[in-house]
Coordinates of N, CA and C and ligand atoms in Angstrom, one line a residue:
M1 N 30.8 50.2 197.6 CA 29.6 49.8 196.3 C 29.3 51.3 196.2
A2 N 29.1 52.0 194.8 CA 28.2 53.2 194.6 C 26.8 53.0 195.1
D3 N 26.5 54.0 195.5 CA 25.2 54.4 196.1 C 23.9 53.9 195.1
P4 N 23.2 52.9 195.4 CA 22.1 52.5 194.4 C 21.4 53.6 194.0
V5 N 20.5 53.2 192.4 CA 19.9 54.0 191.9 C 18.4 53.5 191.6
F6 N 17.9 54.8 191.9 CA 16.2 54.7 191.8 C 15.5 55.5 191.0
L7 N 14.8 54.8 190.2 CA 14.2 55.6 189.2 C 12.5 55.5 189.5
I8 N 12.1 56.9 189.1 CA 10.6 57.1 189.2 C 10.1 57.5 188.1
T9 N 8.9 57.3 187.7 CA 8.1 57.9 186.5 C 6.9 58.5 187.5
G10 N 6.6 59.6 186.8 CA 5.9 60.7 187.3 C 6.3 61.1 188.9
A11 N 7.3 61.6 188.3 CA 8.6 62.3 189.6 C 8.4 63.7 189.6
S12 N 7.8 64.4 188.5 CA 7.4 65.8 188.6 C 6.6 66.3 189.5
S13 N 5.9 65.6 190.5 CA 4.7 65.8 191.1 C 4.5 65.2 192.1
G14 N 3.9 65.6 192.9 CA 3.0 64.8 194.1 C 3.7 63.4 194.6
I15 N 3.2 62.4 194.8 CA 3.6 61.3 195.3 C 5.2 61.0 194.6
G16 N 5.5 61.2 193.3 CA 6.6 60.8 192.7 C 7.9 61.6 193.2
A17 N 7.5 62.9 193.1 CA 8.5 63.8 193.6 C 8.7 63.9 195.3
A18 N 7.7 63.5 196.0 CA 7.8 63.4 197.4 C 8.8 61.9 197.8
T19 N 8.4 61.2 197.2 CA 9.5 59.8 197.3 C 10.7 59.8 196.4
A20 N 11.0 60.7 195.3 CA 12.3 60.9 195.1 C 13.0 61.7 196.2
R21 N 12.7 62.7 197.1 CA 12.9 63.4 197.9 C 13.6 62.7 199.4
H22 N 12.6 61.5 199.5 CA 12.9 60.6 200.7 C 13.7 59.6 200.2
A23 N 13.9 59.0 199.0 CA 15.0 58.4 198.6 C 16.2 59.1 198.4
S24 N 16.6 60.4 197.9 CA 17.6 61.2 198.3 C 18.2 61.0 199.5
Q25 N 17.4 61.3 200.6 CA 17.6 61.4 202.1 C 18.4 60.0 202.3
A26 N 17.8 58.9 201.8 CA 18.2 57.5 202.4 C 19.2 57.3 201.7
G27 N 20.1 58.0 200.6 CA 21.1 57.6 200.0 C 21.5 57.3 198.5
Y28 N 19.8 57.1 197.8 CA 19.6 56.9 196.4 C 20.2 57.8 195.7
R29 N 20.7 57.5 194.8 CA 20.7 58.4 193.5 C 19.7 58.3 192.6
L30 N 19.1 59.4 192.0 CA 17.8 59.3 191.3 C 17.7 59.4 189.9
V31 N 17.0 58.9 189.3 CA 16.4 59.0 187.8 C 14.8 59.7 188.0
L32 N 14.6 60.9 187.5 CA 13.4 61.5 187.7 C 12.9 61.5 186.2
A33 N 11.6 60.6 186.1 CA 10.9 60.8 184.7 C 9.7 61.2 184.7
A34 N 9.3 61.9 183.6 CA 8.0 62.7 183.4 C 7.9 63.3 181.9
R35 N 6.9 64.2 181.8 CA 6.9 65.0 180.8 C 7.4 66.2 180.7
S36 N 7.3 66.7 182.2 CA 7.8 68.3 182.2 C 8.8 68.2 183.0
T37 N 9.4 69.0 181.9 CA 11.2 68.7 181.8 C 11.7 69.6 182.6
D38 N 10.9 70.9 182.8 CA 11.6 71.9 183.6 C 11.3 71.6 185.5
R39 N 10.5 70.9 185.3 CA 9.9 70.8 187.0 C 10.7 69.6 187.5
L40 N 11.3 68.6 186.4 CA 12.3 67.6 186.7 C 13.7 67.9 186.8
E41 N 14.3 69.1 186.1 CA 15.5 69.7 186.1 C 15.4 70.3 187.4
A42 N 14.7 70.9 187.9 CA 14.5 71.8 189.1 C 14.6 70.8 190.3
L43 N 14.1 69.6 190.3 CA 14.1 68.8 191.4 C 15.4 68.4 191.7
A44 N 16.0 67.8 190.2 CA 17.1 67.2 190.1 C 18.2 68.0 190.9
E45 N 18.1 69.2 190.2 CA 19.1 70.3 191.0 C 18.8 70.2 192.4
E46 N 17.8 70.5 192.9 CA 17.7 70.3 194.6 C 18.1 69.3 194.9
L47 N 18.2 68.2 194.5 CA 18.7 66.9 194.7 C 20.1 66.7 194.8
G48 N 20.9 67.6 194.3 CA 22.2 67.3 194.2 C 22.8 67.5 192.9
G49 N 22.0 67.5 191.7 CA 22.9 67.9 190.5 C 23.1 66.6 190.0
S50 N 23.5 66.6 189.0 CA 23.9 65.5 187.9 C 24.6 64.3 188.5
E51 N 25.2 64.5 189.3 CA 25.9 63.7 190.1 C 25.2 62.6 191.1
R52 N 24.1 63.4 191.5 CA 23.1 62.7 192.5 C 21.7 62.6 191.6
A53 N 21.2 63.1 190.8 CA 20.1 62.9 190.3 C 19.9 63.8 188.9
I54 N 19.2 62.6 187.9 CA 19.1 63.4 186.7 C 17.5 63.0 185.9
A55 N 17.1 64.4 185.2 CA 16.1 64.4 184.7 C 15.8 63.8 183.3
V56 N 14.7 63.1 183.1 CA 14.5 62.5 181.9 C 13.3 62.7 181.3
T57 N 13.4 63.5 180.1 CA 11.9 63.7 179.8 C 11.4 62.3 179.4
C58 N 10.0 61.9 179.5 CA 9.7 60.5 179.0 C 8.0 60.6 179.1
D59 N 7.4 60.5 178.1 CA 6.0 59.9 178.1 C 5.9 58.4 178.3
V60 N 5.3 58.1 179.3 CA 5.3 56.4 179.6 C 4.5 56.0 178.5
T61 N 3.8 56.3 177.8 CA 2.9 55.7 176.7 C 4.0 55.4 175.4
D62 N 4.9 56.0 175.5 CA 6.0 55.8 174.3 C 7.2 54.9 174.5
F63 N 6.9 53.4 174.2 CA 8.1 52.4 174.4 C 9.1 53.2 174.3
A64 N 9.5 53.3 173.3 CA 11.1 54.0 172.8 C 11.5 55.1 173.7
A65 N 10.8 55.7 174.5 CA 11.2 56.7 175.4 C 11.3 56.1 176.5
Q66 N 10.8 55.1 176.8 CA 10.8 54.3 178.1 C 12.1 53.3 178.1
E67 N 12.7 53.2 176.8 CA 13.9 52.5 176.7 C 15.0 53.3 176.5
A68 N 14.9 54.4 176.3 CA 15.8 55.7 176.3 C 16.2 56.1 177.6
M69 N 14.9 56.0 178.5 CA 15.1 56.2 179.7 C 16.0 55.6 180.6
V70 N 16.0 54.0 180.7 CA 16.7 53.0 181.0 C 18.1 53.1 180.7
A71 N 18.1 53.4 179.5 CA 19.9 53.5 178.5 C 20.2 54.9 179.4
A72 N 19.6 56.0 179.5 CA 20.3 57.2 180.4 C 20.5 56.9 181.5
T73 N 19.9 56.2 182.0 CA 20.4 55.6 183.6 C 21.2 55.1 183.8
L74 N 21.6 53.9 182.7 CA 22.8 53.4 182.8 C 23.9 53.9 182.3
D75 N 23.5 54.8 181.4 CA 24.8 55.6 181.0 C 25.5 56.7 182.1
A76 N 24.1 57.1 182.9 CA 24.6 58.2 183.8 C 25.0 57.2 185.1
F77 N 24.5 56.5 185.6 CA 24.8 55.9 186.6 C 25.4 54.3 186.5
G78 N 25.1 53.7 185.7 CA 25.9 52.2 185.7 C 24.9 51.1 186.2
R79 N 24.0 51.5 187.0 CA 23.1 50.5 187.4 C 21.7 51.1 187.6
L80 N 20.8 50.0 187.9 CA 19.3 50.1 188.2 C 18.7 49.6 189.4
D81 N 18.5 50.0 190.7 CA 18.1 49.3 191.8 C 16.8 49.0 192.2
V82 N 16.0 50.0 191.6 CA 15.0 50.3 192.2 C 14.1 51.0 190.8
A83 N 13.0 50.3 190.5 CA 12.3 51.0 189.6 C 10.5 51.5 189.8
F84 N 10.1 52.7 189.9 CA 8.8 52.9 190.5 C 8.1 53.3 189.4
A85 N 7.1 52.6 188.9 CA 6.0 52.8 187.9 C 4.6 53.5 188.5
N86 N 5.0 54.8 188.5 CA 4.2 55.7 189.3 C 3.3 56.8 188.6
A87 N 3.7 56.9 187.4 CA 2.9 58.2 186.5 C 1.4 57.7 186.5
G88 N 0.7 58.5 186.4 CA -0.8 58.3 186.1 C -1.7 59.3 186.3
F89 N -3.1 59.3 185.8 CA -3.7 60.4 186.3 C -5.2 59.8 186.2
G90 N -6.2 60.6 186.7 CA -7.6 60.1 186.9 C -8.7 60.7 186.0
A91 N -9.9 60.4 186.2 CA -10.8 61.1 185.0 C -12.3 61.2 186.3
K92 N -13.2 61.8 185.6 CA -14.3 61.9 186.4 C -15.2 61.1 186.3
R93 N -15.5 60.7 187.3 CA -16.1 59.3 187.7 C -18.0 59.6 186.9
G94 N -18.2 58.5 186.3 CA -19.4 58.2 185.7 C -19.3 57.8 184.4
F95 N -19.9 56.8 183.8 CA -19.6 56.5 182.3 C -20.4 57.5 181.3
L96 N -21.0 58.4 181.8 CA -21.6 59.1 180.9 C -21.0 60.6 180.9
E97 N -19.7 60.5 181.5 CA -19.4 61.8 182.2 C -17.9 62.0 181.6
G98 N -17.1 62.9 181.4 CA -15.9 63.4 181.1 C -15.9 63.2 179.3
D99 N -14.7 62.9 178.9 CA -14.1 62.9 177.4 C -13.7 61.4 177.2
P100 N -14.0 60.8 176.5 CA -13.8 59.5 175.7 C -12.3 59.6 175.8
E101 N -11.7 60.8 175.1 CA -10.6 60.7 174.6 C -9.7 60.8 176.0
Q102 N -10.1 61.6 176.6 CA -9.1 61.4 178.1 C -9.1 59.9 178.7
W103 N -10.1 59.6 178.3 CA -10.4 58.0 179.0 C -9.1 57.2 178.2
R104 N -9.1 57.4 176.9 CA -8.1 56.8 176.2 C -6.6 56.7 176.7
A105 N -6.6 58.3 176.7 CA -5.1 58.6 177.3 C -4.9 58.1 179.0
M106 N -6.0 58.0 179.4 CA -5.9 57.5 181.0 C -5.3 55.9 180.9
V107 N -6.6 55.3 180.0 CA -6.0 53.9 180.1 C -4.5 53.5 179.4
L108 N -4.1 54.2 178.7 CA -2.8 54.1 177.9 C -1.7 54.4 178.9
T109 N -1.8 55.5 179.8 CA -0.7 55.9 180.5 C -0.7 54.8 181.8
N110 N -2.2 54.6 182.2 CA -1.9 54.1 183.8 C -1.8 52.6 183.4
V111 N -2.1 51.9 182.6 CA -2.2 50.8 182.3 C -0.6 50.0 181.2
L112 N -0.8 50.6 180.1 CA 0.2 50.2 178.9 C 1.2 51.2 179.6
G113 N 1.3 52.3 180.1 CA 2.3 52.7 180.5 C 3.2 52.1 181.6
A114 N 2.6 51.7 182.6 CA 3.1 50.8 183.7 C 3.6 49.5 182.8
A115 N 3.1 48.7 182.1 CA 3.5 47.8 181.5 C 4.8 47.7 180.8
Y116 N 4.7 49.0 180.0 CA 5.8 49.4 179.1 C 7.5 49.7 180.3
T117 N 7.0 50.3 181.5 CA 8.1 50.3 182.6 C 8.6 49.4 183.0
I118 N 7.8 48.1 183.3 CA 8.0 46.7 183.6 C 8.8 46.2 182.8
R119 N 8.6 46.2 181.6 CA 9.6 45.6 180.3 C 10.9 46.4 180.2
A120 N 10.6 47.5 180.1 CA 11.9 48.5 179.8 C 12.9 48.4 181.4
T121 N 12.3 48.0 182.6 CA 13.4 48.1 183.7 C 13.7 46.7 183.9
I122 N 13.0 45.4 183.5 CA 13.2 44.2 184.3 C 14.9 43.9 183.5
P123 N 15.4 44.1 182.8 CA 16.9 43.4 182.2 C 17.6 43.9 183.8
A124 N 17.7 45.4 183.6 CA 18.6 45.9 184.7 C 18.1 45.7 185.8
L125 N 16.7 45.3 186.3 CA 16.6 45.2 187.6 C 17.1 43.9 188.1
K126 N 17.1 43.0 186.8 CA 17.5 41.4 187.4 C 19.2 41.4 187.3
D127 N 19.6 42.4 186.7 CA 21.1 42.6 187.0 C 21.5 42.8 188.5
S128 N 21.0 43.9 188.9 CA 21.1 44.3 190.2 C 20.5 43.6 191.6
V129 N 19.6 42.8 190.9 CA 18.7 41.6 191.5 C 17.9 42.8 192.7
G130 N 17.1 43.6 192.0 CA 16.7 45.1 192.2 C 14.9 44.6 193.1
H131 N 14.1 46.2 192.6 CA 12.9 46.3 193.2 C 12.1 46.6 192.5
L132 N 11.1 46.3 192.1 CA 10.1 46.9 190.9 C 8.7 47.5 192.0
L133 N 8.3 48.9 192.0 CA 7.0 49.0 192.6 C 6.0 49.6 191.7
L134 N 5.0 49.5 191.8 CA 3.9 50.0 190.9 C 2.8 50.7 191.9
T135 N 2.6 52.1 191.2 CA 1.4 52.8 192.0 C 0.2 52.2 191.4
S136 N -0.7 51.5 192.6 CA -2.0 51.4 192.0 C -2.6 52.4 193.0
S137 N -3.6 51.6 193.5 CA -4.5 52.6 194.5 C -5.6 51.9 195.3
V138 N -6.1 52.4 196.1 CA -7.4 51.7 196.6 C -8.5 51.3 195.8
A139 N -8.6 52.3 194.7 CA -9.2 51.9 194.0 C -9.0 51.0 192.5
G140 N -7.9 50.4 193.1 CA -7.7 49.1 192.4 C -7.7 48.0 193.1
R141 N -8.4 48.0 194.3 CA -8.7 47.1 195.4 C -10.0 47.0 195.5
R142 N -11.0 48.3 195.4 CA -12.5 48.2 195.9 C -12.7 48.8 194.3
A143 N -13.9 48.6 193.7 CA -14.6 49.1 192.7 C -15.3 50.2 193.3
L144 N -15.2 51.1 192.6 CA -15.9 52.8 193.0 C -16.8 53.0 191.8
S145 N -17.9 53.1 192.3 CA -19.0 53.7 191.2 C -18.7 54.5 190.2
G146 N -19.0 53.9 188.8 CA -18.6 54.8 187.6 C -17.2 55.2 187.3
S147 N -16.1 54.3 187.8 CA -14.8 54.5 187.8 C -13.9 53.9 186.9
L148 N -13.6 54.2 185.6 CA -12.8 53.6 184.6 C -11.4 54.0 185.0
Y149 N -11.1 55.2 186.1 CA -10.0 55.1 186.5 C -9.7 53.6 187.6
G150 N -10.5 53.5 188.5 CA -10.4 52.1 189.3 C -10.4 51.1 188.5
A151 N -10.8 50.9 187.2 CA -10.4 49.7 186.6 C -9.2 49.4 186.1
T152 N -8.5 50.9 185.6 CA -7.0 50.4 185.5 C -6.0 50.3 186.2
K153 N -6.4 50.9 187.8 CA -5.7 50.5 188.9 C -5.9 49.0 189.4
H154 N -7.5 48.5 188.9 CA -7.4 46.9 189.0 C -6.5 46.1 188.0
A155 N -5.9 46.8 187.1 CA -5.3 46.1 186.2 C -3.9 46.2 186.7
V156 N -3.5 47.6 187.3 CA -2.2 47.5 187.8 C -1.9 46.9 188.8
T157 N -3.0 46.5 190.0 CA -2.8 45.5 190.9 C -2.8 43.9 190.3
A158 N -3.5 43.9 189.6 CA -3.2 42.3 188.8 C -1.7 42.3 188.2
M159 N -1.0 43.4 187.6 CA -0.1 43.5 186.8 C 1.1 43.3 188.1
A160 N 1.0 43.8 189.0 CA 2.4 43.5 190.0 C 2.0 42.1 190.5
E161 N 1.0 41.5 190.5 CA 0.9 40.0 191.3 C 1.5 39.4 190.0
S162 N 1.0 39.6 189.0 CA 1.5 38.4 187.6 C 3.1 38.9 187.3
V163 N 3.6 40.3 187.4 CA 5.1 40.3 187.5 C 5.9 39.9 188.7
R164 N 5.3 39.7 190.0 CA 5.8 39.0 190.6 C 6.1 37.7 190.4
Q165 N 5.0 36.8 190.2 CA 5.2 35.7 189.6 C 6.2 35.3 188.6
D166 N 6.1 36.0 187.6 CA 7.0 36.2 186.6 C 8.5 36.1 186.8
L167 N 8.9 36.8 188.1 CA 10.1 37.3 188.1 C 10.3 36.6 189.8
N168 N 9.7 35.4 189.7 CA 9.9 34.8 191.2 C 11.1 34.3 191.5
D169 N 12.0 33.7 190.7 CA 13.2 33.0 190.4 C 14.3 33.8 190.4
T170 N 14.2 35.2 190.1 CA 15.1 36.0 189.9 C 15.7 37.1 191.3
G171 N 15.1 36.7 192.2 CA 15.6 37.5 193.3 C 15.0 39.5 193.2
V172 N 14.1 39.6 192.1 CA 13.9 40.9 192.1 C 12.7 40.9 193.0
R173 N 12.5 41.7 193.8 CA 11.2 42.1 194.6 C 10.0 42.8 194.0
V174 N 9.0 42.6 194.2 CA 7.8 43.5 193.4 C 6.9 44.3 194.8
T175 N 6.1 45.3 194.4 CA 5.5 45.8 195.7 C 4.2 46.7 194.9
S176 N 3.2 46.1 195.3 CA 2.3 47.1 194.6 C 1.5 48.4 195.8
I177 N 1.7 49.6 195.5 CA 1.6 50.8 196.4 C 0.4 51.3 195.8
E178 N -0.9 50.9 197.3 CA -2.1 51.4 197.0 C -2.8 52.4 197.8
P179 N -2.5 53.7 197.3 CA -2.7 54.9 198.3 C -4.2 55.1 198.4
G180 N -5.1 55.5 199.3 CA -6.3 56.1 199.6 C -5.9 57.6 198.8
M181 N -7.2 58.4 199.5 CA -7.0 59.6 198.8 C -5.9 60.8 199.4
T182 N -5.0 61.1 198.8 CA -3.6 61.8 198.5 C -3.7 63.3 198.2
D183 N -3.5 64.2 199.0 CA -3.5 65.7 198.5 C -2.4 65.8 197.5
T184 N -2.6 65.9 196.2 CA -1.7 66.0 195.4 C -2.2 66.9 194.1
P185 N -2.0 67.3 193.3 CA -2.5 67.9 192.1 C -3.2 66.7 191.1
F186 N -3.0 65.8 191.5 CA -4.0 64.7 190.9 C -5.5 65.0 191.0
F187 N -5.8 66.0 192.1 CA -7.2 66.4 192.4 C -7.3 68.0 191.8
D188 N -8.2 68.3 190.9 CA -8.3 69.8 190.5 C -8.8 70.7 191.8
D189 N -9.9 69.9 192.5 CA -10.5 70.6 193.9 C -9.6 69.9 194.8
R190 N -8.5 70.2 195.8 CA -7.7 69.7 196.4 C -8.4 68.9 197.8
P191 N -8.1 67.9 198.1 CA -9.0 67.3 199.3 C -8.4 67.7 200.6
S192 N -9.3 67.8 201.4 CA -8.8 67.6 202.9 C -9.1 66.4 203.6
N193 N -8.6 66.3 204.6 CA -8.5 64.9 205.9 C -8.1 63.9 204.6
A194 N -7.2 64.2 203.9 CA -6.6 63.4 203.0 C -5.0 62.7 203.8
L195 N -4.5 61.8 202.9 CA -3.0 61.5 203.2 C -2.1 62.8 202.5
E196 N -0.8 62.9 202.8 CA 0.2 63.8 202.2 C 1.3 62.7 201.1
S197 N 1.6 63.4 200.3 CA 2.5 62.8 199.4 C 3.6 62.0 200.4
D198 N 4.2 62.8 201.3 CA 5.2 62.1 201.9 C 4.7 60.9 202.8
D199 N 3.6 60.8 203.1 CA 3.2 59.6 203.9 C 3.1 58.1 202.7
I200 N 2.7 58.4 201.5 CA 3.1 57.5 200.5 C 4.7 57.2 200.5
A201 N 5.3 58.1 200.3 CA 6.6 57.9 200.1 C 7.5 57.4 201.1
R202 N 6.8 57.4 202.6 CA 7.6 56.4 203.6 C 7.4 55.4 203.3
A203 N 5.7 55.1 202.9 CA 5.6 53.8 202.8 C 6.3 53.2 201.6
V204 N 6.7 53.8 200.5 CA 7.5 53.2 199.4 C 9.0 52.9 200.2
L205 N 9.8 54.0 201.1 CA 11.1 53.5 201.6 C 11.0 52.6 202.5
F206 N 9.7 52.0 203.2 CA 9.5 51.3 203.9 C 9.7 50.0 203.3
A207 N 9.1 50.0 202.2 CA 9.1 48.2 201.4 C 10.8 48.3 200.9
V208 N 11.2 49.3 200.4 CA 12.5 49.0 199.7 C 13.5 48.6 200.8
Q209 N 13.6 49.3 201.9 CA 14.4 49.0 203.1 C 14.2 47.6 203.9
Q210 N 13.6 47.1 203.3 CA 13.6 45.8 204.1 C 14.5 44.8 203.7
P211 N 15.1 43.7 204.5 CA 16.2 43.0 203.9 C 16.0 42.4 203.0
P212 N 16.8 41.5 202.3 CA 16.7 41.0 200.7 C 16.0 40.2 200.7
H213 N 15.5 39.6 201.7 CA 14.8 38.1 201.6 C 13.5 38.6 202.1
V214 N 12.9 39.8 202.1 CA 11.6 40.2 202.5 C 10.9 40.6 201.5
D215 N 9.8 40.2 200.7 CA 9.3 41.1 199.7 C 7.8 41.4 200.1
V216 N 7.8 42.8 200.3 CA 6.2 43.2 201.0 C 5.5 43.5 199.4
N217 N 4.6 42.7 199.2 CA 4.0 42.6 198.1 C 2.8 43.9 198.0
E218 N 2.3 43.9 198.8 CA 1.1 45.1 198.8 C 1.2 46.2 199.9
I219 N 1.0 47.3 199.9 CA 0.6 48.3 201.0 C -0.5 49.0 200.4
L220 N -1.7 48.8 201.2 CA -3.0 49.7 201.3 C -2.7 50.5 202.4
I221 N -2.9 52.1 202.1 CA -2.9 52.7 202.9 C -3.8 54.0 202.6
R222 N -4.9 54.3 203.5 CA -6.0 54.8 203.6 C -5.4 56.1 204.8
P223 N -6.0 57.5 204.5 CA -6.3 58.7 205.6 C -7.5 57.9 206.4
V224 N -7.3 58.0 207.7 CA -8.3 57.6 209.1 C -9.6 58.2 208.3
S225 N -10.3 57.3 208.3 CA -11.8 57.9 208.5 C -12.3 57.8 206.7
Q226 N -11.7 57.4 205.9 CA -12.0 57.4 204.5 C -12.7 56.2 204.2
P227 N -13.9 56.3 203.9 CA -15.1 55.1 204.1 C -14.6 54.0 203.0
I228 N -14.3 54.4 201.9 CA -14.2 53.1 201.0 C -12.7 53.0 200.5
Ligands
NAP1 N1 -3.5 61.4 194.6 C1 -4.3 60.2 195.2 O1 -5.3 60.6 196.1 C2 -4.1 59.0 194.4 C3 -4.8 58.0 195.2 C4 -4.1 56.7 194.6 C5 -3.1 56.4 193.7 N2 -2.7 57.4 193.0 C6 -1.7 57.2 191.7 O2 -0.4 58.0 192.2 C7 0.3 58.0 191.3 C8 0.8 59.4 191.0 O3 -0.4 60.4 191.1 P1 -0.3 61.7 192.1 O4 -1.2 61.6 193.0 O5 1.3 62.1 192.7 O6 -0.6 63.0 191.1 P2 0.0 64.1 190.3 O7 0.6 65.2 191.4 O8 -0.8 64.8 189.2 O9 1.6 63.2 189.6 C9 1.2 62.7 188.5 C10 2.6 62.2 187.7 O10 2.6 61.7 186.7 C11 3.2 62.2 185.6 N3 2.3 61.6 184.2 C12 1.2 61.8 183.7 N4 0.8 61.4 182.4 C13 2.4 61.1 182.1 C14 2.8 60.4 181.1 N5 2.1 60.2 180.1 N6 4.2 60.2 180.9 C15 4.7 60.6 181.8 N7 4.6 60.8 183.1 C16 2.8 61.4 183.3 C17 2.9 63.5 185.8 O11 4.1 64.0 185.3 P3 3.8 65.0 183.9 O12 2.5 65.8 184.0 O13 5.2 66.0 183.8 O14 4.2 63.8 182.6 C18 3.3 63.7 187.3 O15 4.3 63.7 187.6 C19 -0.6 58.2 189.5 O16 -0.7 56.7 189.5 C20 -2.3 58.0 190.7 O17 -3.1 57.5 189.6 C21 -3.0 59.0 193.3

């Protein structure tokens, strides 16, 4: 059988890029999606070029772009085994802080973007009896003061469980990845005493490498001593 195919949204940076590197090491062919074409192309080249990894420019808030991403996947590799809905970003905490237009973009990206990825990838994942993962957050399991971002991640946690039930009879597995503070460009001021992207990538690979009858539904992972 040809090597399995792993699609990642938000693959141009941070957790998504680290997961791409770990998945490549594990023998997957990669589909790397985000808006930053140059960064995706550099990563695809690093991971072995077009036989092993393709770059697909995709704004996850655009459903047609997500459908085109899946079409490009099937065109290049003929199958899709793992889809990781990981694209997302945060906003300043406090309901009187930040820009309401940025809230709009964040809600559309983190919530609708993930739903669009689910919808666009389900048919191919059913065909391969594959695996769907979504990046939620510790903020999707605990309410944080003044955090609309946390509300978007609670929606992602709920979506992971609702799609798990929806796909229950298909054999497709569903995992919610719930990172604590992780040192990535997500933060303008990079945190210390945080997890590394590689720590989250290992958790993702742990979930996908279980035997087919094992469905790891949630992984909540904090750096030691994160209080909330
Ligand atoms: N870092 C943390 O502490 C932490 C903790 C819990 C959860 N998370 C979640 O982890 C995920 C990855 O974040 P990260 O920490 O790795 O941050 P990051 O390095 O900033 O990566 C975010 C990724 O999302 C992509 N993205 C943003 N908007 C997009 C859009 N509209 N369409 C397509 N791609 C888009 C970005 O690519 P382009 O800009 O190229 O499009 C980038 O590849 C996010 O869902 C985040 O909420 C992060």
